[in-house]
């Protein structure tokens, strides 16, 4: 929600955030459905934290238009 509020002034920022949210939800669904044996709650948390950090740093590094 924070990213949508502060980075929605450019349309491709909204696309980056939405792709990240879809990935996070999909990866968490894979965790709960046990579709992969190597996913744990800790691994899921680290992956979601890292992808969120990458999307935030990508948007923060872009010049304001």
JSON list of C-alpha atoms in Angstrom, two decimals:
[
{"chain": "A", "resi": 1, "resn": "UNK", "atom": "CA", "xyz": [0.00, 0.00, 0.00]},
{"chain": "A", "resi": 2, "resn": "UNK", "atom": "CA", "xyz": [2.88, 2.34, 0.83]},
{"chain": "A", "resi": 3, "resn": "UNK", "atom": "CA", "xyz": [4.38, 1.85, -2.62]},
{"chain": "A", "resi": 4, "resn": "UNK", "atom": "CA", "xyz": [1.05, 2.48, -4.35]},
{"chain": "A", "resi": 5, "resn": "UNK", "atom": "CA", "xyz": [0.63, 5.73, -2.41]},
{"chain": "A", "resi": 6, "resn": "UNK", "atom": "CA", "xyz": [4.08, 7.21, -2.97]},
{"chain": "A", "resi": 7, "resn": "UNK", "atom": "CA", "xyz": [5.08, 5.79, -6.37]},
{"chain": "A", "resi": 8, "resn": "UNK", "atom": "CA", "xyz": [1.85, 5.87, -8.39]},
{"chain": "A", "resi": 9, "resn": "UNK", "atom": "CA", "xyz": [2.66, 9.14, -10.17]},
{"chain": "A", "resi": 10, "resn": "UNK", "atom": "CA", "xyz": [4.08, 7.20, -13.15]},
{"chain": "A", "resi": 11, "resn": "UNK", "atom": "CA", "xyz": [2.11, 4.37, -14.77]},
{"chain": "A", "resi": 12, "resn": "UNK", "atom": "CA", "xyz": [4.99, 1.90, -15.04]},
{"chain": "A", "resi": 13, "resn": "UNK", "atom": "CA", "xyz": [5.58, 2.13, -11.29]},
{"chain": "A", "resi": 14, "resn": "UNK", "atom": "CA", "xyz": [2.07, 0.78, -10.83]},
{"chain": "A", "resi": 15, "resn": "UNK", "atom": "CA", "xyz": [2.94, -2.05, -13.24]},
{"chain": "A", "resi": 16, "resn": "UNK", "atom": "CA", "xyz": [6.08, -2.91, -11.25]},
{"chain": "A", "resi": 17, "resn": "UNK", "atom": "CA", "xyz": [4.16, -2.94, -7.96]},
{"chain": "A", "resi": 18, "resn": "UNK", "atom": "CA", "xyz": [1.33, -5.04, -9.41]},
{"chain": "A", "resi": 19, "resn": "UNK", "atom": "CA", "xyz": [3.73, -7.62, -10.87]},
{"chain": "A", "resi": 20, "resn": "UNK", "atom": "CA", "xyz": [5.45, -7.84, -7.50]},
{"chain": "A", "resi": 21, "resn": "UNK", "atom": "CA", "xyz": [2.13, -8.35, -5.67]},
{"chain": "A", "resi": 22, "resn": "UNK", "atom": "CA", "xyz": [1.04, -11.06, -8.11]},
{"chain": "A", "resi": 23, "resn": "UNK", "atom": "CA", "xyz": [4.39, -12.83, -7.69]},
{"chain": "A", "resi": 24, "resn": "UNK", "atom": "CA", "xyz": [4.19, -12.63, -3.90]},
{"chain": "A", "resi": 25, "resn": "UNK", "atom": "CA", "xyz": [0.67, -14.03, -3.81]},
{"chain": "A", "resi": 26, "resn": "UNK", "atom": "CA", "xyz": [1.56, -16.80, -6.27]},
{"chain": "A", "resi": 27, "resn": "UNK", "atom": "CA", "xyz": [4.68, -17.79, -4.36]},
{"chain": "A", "resi": 28, "resn": "UNK", "atom": "CA", "xyz": [2.74, -17.88, -1.08]},
{"chain": "A", "resi": 29, "resn": "UNK", "atom": "CA", "xyz": [0.03, -20.04, -2.67]},
{"chain": "A", "resi": 30, "resn": "UNK", "atom": "CA", "xyz": [2.77, -22.45, -3.79]},
{"chain": "A", "resi": 31, "resn": "UNK", "atom": "CA", "xyz": [3.94, -22.58, -0.16]},
{"chain": "A", "resi": 32, "resn": "UNK", "atom": "CA", "xyz": [0.51, -23.47, 1.21]},
{"chain": "A", "resi": 33, "resn": "UNK", "atom": "CA", "xyz": [-0.31, -26.00, -1.53]},
{"chain": "A", "resi": 34, "resn": "UNK", "atom": "CA", "xyz": [3.04, -27.80, -1.09]},
{"chain": "A", "resi": 35, "resn": "UNK", "atom": "CA", "xyz": [3.70, -27.74, -4.82]},
{"chain": "A", "resi": 36, "resn": "UNK", "atom": "CA", "xyz": [7.43, -27.56, -4.14]},
{"chain": "A", "resi": 37, "resn": "UNK", "atom": "CA", "xyz": [9.33, -29.41, -1.46]},
{"chain": "A", "resi": 38, "resn": "UNK", "atom": "CA", "xyz": [12.06, -26.79, -0.98]},
{"chain": "A", "resi": 39, "resn": "UNK", "atom": "CA", "xyz": [9.81, -23.90, 0.07]},
{"chain": "A", "resi": 40, "resn": "UNK", "atom": "CA", "xyz": [9.57, -23.09, 3.77]},
{"chain": "A", "resi": 41, "resn": "UNK", "atom": "CA", "xyz": [8.03, -20.13, 5.56]},
{"chain": "A", "resi": 42, "resn": "UNK", "atom": "CA", "xyz": [11.48, -18.65, 6.15]},
{"chain": "A", "resi": 43, "resn": "UNK", "atom": "CA", "xyz": [12.48, -19.01, 2.50]},
{"chain": "A", "resi": 44, "resn": "UNK", "atom": "CA", "xyz": [9.17, -17.52, 1.42]},
{"chain": "A", "resi": 45, "resn": "UNK", "atom": "CA", "xyz": [9.66, -14.55, 3.72]},
{"chain": "A", "resi": 46, "resn": "UNK", "atom": "CA", "xyz": [13.17, -13.86, 2.44]},
{"chain": "A", "resi": 47, "resn": "UNK", "atom": "CA", "xyz": [12.10, -14.11, -1.22]},
{"chain": "A", "resi": 48, "resn": "UNK", "atom": "CA", "xyz": [9.15, -11.78, -0.69]},
{"chain": "A", "resi": 49, "resn": "UNK", "atom": "CA", "xyz": [11.28, -9.31, 1.25]},
{"chain": "A", "resi": 50, "resn": "UNK", "atom": "CA", "xyz": [13.96, -9.31, -1.44]},
{"chain": "A", "resi": 51, "resn": "UNK", "atom": "CA", "xyz": [11.53, -8.85, -4.35]},
{"chain": "A", "resi": 52, "resn": "UNK", "atom": "CA", "xyz": [9.80, -6.02, -2.50]},
{"chain": "A", "resi": 53, "resn": "UNK", "atom": "CA", "xyz": [13.18, -4.38, -1.88]},
{"chain": "A", "resi": 54, "resn": "UNK", "atom": "CA", "xyz": [14.11, -4.74, -5.56]},
{"chain": "A", "resi": 55, "resn": "UNK", "atom": "CA", "xyz": [10.86, -3.17, -6.73]},
{"chain": "A", "resi": 56, "resn": "UNK", "atom": "CA", "xyz": [11.21, -0.31, -4.23]},
{"chain": "A", "resi": 57, "resn": "UNK", "atom": "CA", "xyz": [14.82, 0.38, -5.22]},
{"chain": "A", "resi": 58, "resn": "UNK", "atom": "CA", "xyz": [13.90, 0.29, -8.92]},
{"chain": "A", "resi": 59, "resn": "UNK", "atom": "CA", "xyz": [11.20, 2.89, -8.41]},
{"chain": "A", "resi": 60, "resn": "UNK", "atom": "CA", "xyz": [13.22, 5.06, -6.03]},
{"chain": "A", "resi": 61, "resn": "UNK", "atom": "CA", "xyz": [16.13, 5.17, -8.46]},
{"chain": "A", "resi": 62, "resn": "UNK", "atom": "CA", "xyz": [14.03, 6.54, -11.32]},
{"chain": "A", "resi": 63, "resn": "UNK", "atom": "CA", "xyz": [13.98, 10.30, -11.80]},
{"chain": "A", "resi": 64, "resn": "UNK", "atom": "CA", "xyz": [10.75, 12.11, -11.02]},
{"chain": "A", "resi": 65, "resn": "UNK", "atom": "CA", "xyz": [8.73, 12.99, -14.09]}
]
